[in-house]
Amino acid sequence: MLRVLGIAALVAVAGCQTIGEVSGGSALTGEELDTAVGLYGPWAEFLVLEGKRTYVWRRQYVADDQKPYFCELRVEMGFRRTISGSTMQGYPEACRLFAVRYRTANN
């Protein structure tokens, strides 16, 4: 269920040396909806787009000029609560708030 987090936790115990990062959206494909909720909290909005259940998360980034900038992550559901795809769009710094950080062990 929480493969992404589970792998990160196992590797952390094994003695991590390298930190990587992947786009939050691409890391969710094939996972259950509970994985996204575990990473990002409750969704901001639920929609049905083109017949597909879609969950939306939003993040806000406040720049040096004190203006808020936004990013939106949309997760489309497939068969049996499995995420079939996702899209992310918005201000790049705000979109980085969706990044999934993981650790790997060097042998």
Short mmCIF file of N, CA and C in Angstrom, two decimals, residues 19-104:
data_model
loop_
_atom_site.label_atom_id
_atom_site.label_comp_id
_atom_site.label_asym_id
_atom_site.label_seq_id
_atom_site.Cartn_x
_atom_site.Cartn_y
_atom_site.Cartn_z
N ILE A 19 20.70 10.70 -1.14
CA ILE A 19 19.33 11.21 -1.12
C ILE A 19 18.94 11.55 -2.53
N GLY A 20 17.77 11.09 -2.97
CA GLY A 20 17.26 11.39 -4.30
C GLY A 20 15.91 12.05 -4.20
N GLU A 21 15.40 12.46 -5.34
CA GLU A 21 14.10 13.11 -5.37
C GLU A 21 13.42 12.76 -6.68
N VAL A 22 12.12 12.50 -6.63
CA VAL A 22 11.33 12.26 -7.82
C VAL A 22 10.10 13.14 -7.76
N SER A 23 9.52 13.38 -8.90
CA SER A 23 8.28 14.14 -8.96
C SER A 23 7.21 13.40 -8.19
N GLY A 24 6.48 14.11 -7.35
CA GLY A 24 5.44 13.47 -6.56
C GLY A 24 4.40 12.78 -7.41
N GLY A 25 4.04 13.40 -8.53
CA GLY A 25 3.04 12.80 -9.40
C GLY A 25 3.47 11.49 -10.00
N SER A 26 4.68 11.43 -10.55
CA SER A 26 5.13 10.20 -11.21
C SER A 26 5.36 9.08 -10.21
N ALA A 27 5.64 9.41 -8.98
CA ALA A 27 5.87 8.38 -7.96
C ALA A 27 4.57 7.70 -7.54
N LEU A 28 3.43 8.28 -7.86
CA LEU A 28 2.16 7.75 -7.41
C LEU A 28 1.52 6.75 -8.37
N THR A 29 1.91 6.73 -9.61
CA THR A 29 1.28 5.86 -10.60
C THR A 29 1.40 4.40 -10.16
N GLY A 30 0.26 3.72 -10.13
CA GLY A 30 0.21 2.32 -9.71
C GLY A 30 -0.02 2.13 -8.22
N GLU A 31 0.04 3.20 -7.46
CA GLU A 31 -0.18 3.12 -6.01
C GLU A 31 -1.66 3.29 -5.69
N GLU A 32 -2.04 2.99 -4.47
CA GLU A 32 -3.42 3.21 -4.03
C GLU A 32 -3.59 4.66 -3.62
N LEU A 33 -4.83 5.12 -3.59
CA LEU A 33 -5.14 6.49 -3.21
C LEU A 33 -4.61 6.81 -1.81
N ASP A 34 -4.62 5.83 -0.92
CA ASP A 34 -4.14 6.05 0.44
C ASP A 34 -2.67 6.48 0.48
N THR A 35 -1.90 6.11 -0.52
CA THR A 35 -0.50 6.53 -0.59
C THR A 35 -0.42 8.04 -0.77
N ALA A 36 -1.22 8.58 -1.68
CA ALA A 36 -1.23 10.03 -1.91
C ALA A 36 -1.73 10.76 -0.67
N VAL A 37 -2.74 10.23 -0.02
CA VAL A 37 -3.26 10.86 1.20
C VAL A 37 -2.20 10.83 2.29
N GLY A 38 -1.45 9.74 2.39
CA GLY A 38 -0.39 9.64 3.37
C GLY A 38 0.74 10.63 3.13
N LEU A 39 1.03 10.92 1.87
CA LEU A 39 2.10 11.85 1.53
C LEU A 39 1.66 13.31 1.63
N TYR A 40 0.46 13.62 1.17
CA TYR A 40 0.04 15.01 1.02
C TYR A 40 -1.15 15.43 1.88
N GLY A 41 -1.68 14.51 2.66
CA GLY A 41 -2.84 14.86 3.49
C GLY A 41 -4.12 14.77 2.68
N PRO A 42 -5.22 15.23 3.27
CA PRO A 42 -6.51 15.15 2.56
C PRO A 42 -6.49 15.99 1.28
N TRP A 43 -7.18 15.53 0.26
CA TRP A 43 -7.24 16.27 -0.99
C TRP A 43 -8.08 17.53 -0.78
N ALA A 44 -7.84 18.51 -1.65
CA ALA A 44 -8.56 19.78 -1.58
C ALA A 44 -9.89 19.71 -2.32
N GLU A 45 -9.95 18.86 -3.34
CA GLU A 45 -11.14 18.82 -4.18
C GLU A 45 -11.25 17.46 -4.86
N PHE A 46 -12.50 17.01 -5.05
CA PHE A 46 -12.79 15.77 -5.77
C PHE A 46 -13.62 16.13 -6.99
N LEU A 47 -13.22 15.64 -8.15
CA LEU A 47 -13.92 15.93 -9.40
C LEU A 47 -14.11 14.64 -10.20
N VAL A 48 -15.05 14.67 -11.12
CA VAL A 48 -15.16 13.61 -12.12
C VAL A 48 -14.91 14.28 -13.46
N LEU A 49 -13.76 13.98 -14.07
CA LEU A 49 -13.38 14.57 -15.34
C LEU A 49 -13.30 13.49 -16.40
N GLU A 50 -14.07 13.66 -17.46
CA GLU A 50 -14.13 12.69 -18.55
C GLU A 50 -14.43 11.29 -18.01
N GLY A 51 -15.29 11.21 -17.02
CA GLY A 51 -15.70 9.93 -16.45
C GLY A 51 -14.73 9.32 -15.46
N LYS A 52 -13.61 9.99 -15.19
CA LYS A 52 -12.61 9.45 -14.25
C LYS A 52 -12.65 10.23 -12.94
N ARG A 53 -12.59 9.48 -11.85
CA ARG A 53 -12.51 10.11 -10.54
C ARG A 53 -11.14 10.78 -10.41
N THR A 54 -11.15 12.03 -10.04
CA THR A 54 -9.92 12.81 -9.96
C THR A 54 -9.86 13.53 -8.62
N TYR A 55 -8.72 13.39 -7.94
CA TYR A 55 -8.49 14.05 -6.66
C TYR A 55 -7.45 15.14 -6.87
N VAL A 56 -7.66 16.28 -6.22
CA VAL A 56 -6.80 17.45 -6.44
C VAL A 56 -6.19 17.90 -5.12
N TRP A 57 -4.86 18.09 -5.15
CA TRP A 57 -4.13 18.70 -4.02
C TRP A 57 -3.54 20.01 -4.51
N ARG A 58 -3.46 21.00 -3.64
CA ARG A 58 -2.86 22.28 -4.00
C ARG A 58 -1.80 22.65 -2.98
N ARG A 59 -0.75 23.29 -3.48
CA ARG A 59 0.31 23.81 -2.62
C ARG A 59 0.55 25.27 -2.95
N GLN A 60 0.92 26.04 -1.94
CA GLN A 60 1.19 27.46 -2.10
C GLN A 60 2.62 27.77 -1.70
N TYR A 61 3.26 28.62 -2.50
CA TYR A 61 4.63 29.07 -2.24
C TYR A 61 4.60 30.59 -2.21
N VAL A 62 5.15 31.17 -1.16
CA VAL A 62 5.22 32.63 -1.06
C VAL A 62 6.64 33.05 -1.41
N ALA A 63 6.77 33.81 -2.48
CA ALA A 63 8.08 34.25 -2.97
C ALA A 63 8.58 35.45 -2.16
N ASP A 64 9.79 35.88 -2.47
CA ASP A 64 10.40 37.03 -1.79
C ASP A 64 9.57 38.30 -1.93
N ASP A 65 8.83 38.39 -3.02
CA ASP A 65 8.00 39.58 -3.24
C ASP A 65 6.67 39.50 -2.48
N GLN A 66 6.53 38.48 -1.61
CA GLN A 66 5.36 38.27 -0.76
C GLN A 66 4.10 37.91 -1.54
N LYS A 67 4.24 37.58 -2.82
CA LYS A 67 3.10 37.16 -3.62
C LYS A 67 2.98 35.64 -3.53
N PRO A 68 1.76 35.13 -3.36
CA PRO A 68 1.59 33.67 -3.33
C PRO A 68 1.53 33.10 -4.75
N TYR A 69 2.18 31.96 -4.93
CA TYR A 69 2.15 31.22 -6.19
C TYR A 69 1.66 29.81 -5.87
N PHE A 70 0.98 29.18 -6.83
CA PHE A 70 0.32 27.92 -6.56
C PHE A 70 0.74 26.82 -7.53
N CYS A 71 0.54 25.59 -7.07
CA CYS A 71 0.71 24.40 -7.91
C CYS A 71 -0.42 23.44 -7.57
N GLU A 72 -0.88 22.73 -8.59
CA GLU A 72 -1.98 21.78 -8.41
C GLU A 72 -1.55 20.41 -8.89
N LEU A 73 -1.79 19.40 -8.07
CA LEU A 73 -1.53 18.00 -8.43
C LEU A 73 -2.89 17.32 -8.58
N ARG A 74 -3.13 16.76 -9.76
CA ARG A 74 -4.37 16.02 -10.03
C ARG A 74 -4.03 14.55 -10.20
N VAL A 75 -4.74 13.71 -9.48
CA VAL A 75 -4.52 12.27 -9.51
C VAL A 75 -5.78 11.60 -10.06
N GLU A 76 -5.61 10.87 -11.16
CA GLU A 76 -6.73 10.15 -11.77
C GLU A 76 -6.74 8.72 -11.28
N MET A 77 -7.93 8.26 -10.97
CA MET A 77 -8.08 6.91 -10.44
C MET A 77 -8.37 5.92 -11.56
N GLY A 78 -7.83 4.74 -11.39
CA GLY A 78 -8.06 3.65 -12.32
C GLY A 78 -8.85 2.55 -11.62
N PHE A 79 -8.47 1.34 -11.87
CA PHE A 79 -9.15 0.16 -11.36
C PHE A 79 -8.85 -0.06 -9.87
N ARG A 80 -9.88 -0.31 -9.08
CA ARG A 80 -9.78 -0.64 -7.65
C ARG A 80 -8.93 0.34 -6.84
N ARG A 81 -9.27 1.60 -6.93
CA ARG A 81 -8.60 2.65 -6.14
C ARG A 81 -7.11 2.75 -6.41
N THR A 82 -6.70 2.32 -7.60
CA THR A 82 -5.29 2.43 -7.99
C THR A 82 -5.13 3.67 -8.86
N ILE A 83 -4.08 4.43 -8.63
CA ILE A 83 -3.84 5.65 -9.38
C ILE A 83 -3.34 5.29 -10.77
N SER A 84 -4.06 5.78 -11.78
CA SER A 84 -3.69 5.47 -13.16
C SER A 84 -2.80 6.54 -13.78
N GLY A 85 -2.82 7.73 -13.23
CA GLY A 85 -1.99 8.79 -13.76
C GLY A 85 -2.15 10.06 -12.96
N SER A 86 -1.27 11.00 -13.20
CA SER A 86 -1.35 12.27 -12.49
C SER A 86 -0.76 13.38 -13.35
N THR A 87 -1.19 14.59 -13.07
CA THR A 87 -0.65 15.76 -13.73
C THR A 87 -0.37 16.82 -12.67
N MET A 88 0.63 17.62 -12.95
CA MET A 88 0.99 18.68 -12.02
C MET A 88 1.24 19.93 -12.85
N GLN A 89 0.67 21.05 -12.41
CA GLN A 89 0.96 22.28 -13.11
C GLN A 89 0.89 23.45 -12.15
N GLY A 90 1.70 24.45 -12.45
CA GLY A 90 1.73 25.64 -11.63
C GLY A 90 3.14 26.19 -11.52
N TYR A 91 3.35 27.02 -10.56
CA TYR A 91 4.63 27.67 -10.32
C TYR A 91 5.66 26.63 -9.89
N PRO A 92 6.83 26.58 -10.53
CA PRO A 92 7.80 25.52 -10.24
C PRO A 92 8.19 25.36 -8.77
N GLU A 93 8.39 26.45 -8.06
CA GLU A 93 8.76 26.34 -6.65
C GLU A 93 7.63 25.74 -5.82
N ALA A 94 6.40 26.06 -6.16
CA ALA A 94 5.26 25.47 -5.46
C ALA A 94 5.13 23.99 -5.81
N CYS A 95 5.43 23.62 -7.05
CA CYS A 95 5.34 22.22 -7.47
C CYS A 95 6.41 21.37 -6.79
N ARG A 96 7.54 21.97 -6.44
CA ARG A 96 8.58 21.22 -5.73
C ARG A 96 8.11 20.76 -4.35
N LEU A 97 7.07 21.38 -3.83
CA LEU A 97 6.52 20.96 -2.53
C LEU A 97 5.86 19.59 -2.62
N PHE A 98 5.61 19.10 -3.83
CA PHE A 98 5.06 17.76 -4.02
C PHE A 98 6.15 16.71 -4.23
N ALA A 99 7.40 17.08 -4.22
CA ALA A 99 8.48 16.14 -4.47
C ALA A 99 8.51 15.06 -3.39
N VAL A 100 8.83 13.85 -3.79
CA VAL A 100 8.98 12.73 -2.87
C VAL A 100 10.47 12.50 -2.70
N ARG A 101 10.94 12.60 -1.48
CA ARG A 101 12.37 12.40 -1.21
C ARG A 101 12.57 10.97 -0.70
N TYR A 102 13.61 10.36 -1.18
CA TYR A 102 13.91 8.99 -0.76
C TYR A 102 15.40 8.85 -0.54
N ARG A 103 15.76 7.79 0.14
CA ARG A 103 17.17 7.52 0.42
C ARG A 103 17.51 6.14 -0.11
N THR A 104 18.74 6.01 -0.61
CA THR A 104 19.22 4.71 -1.07
C THR A 104 20.52 4.38 -0.37
#
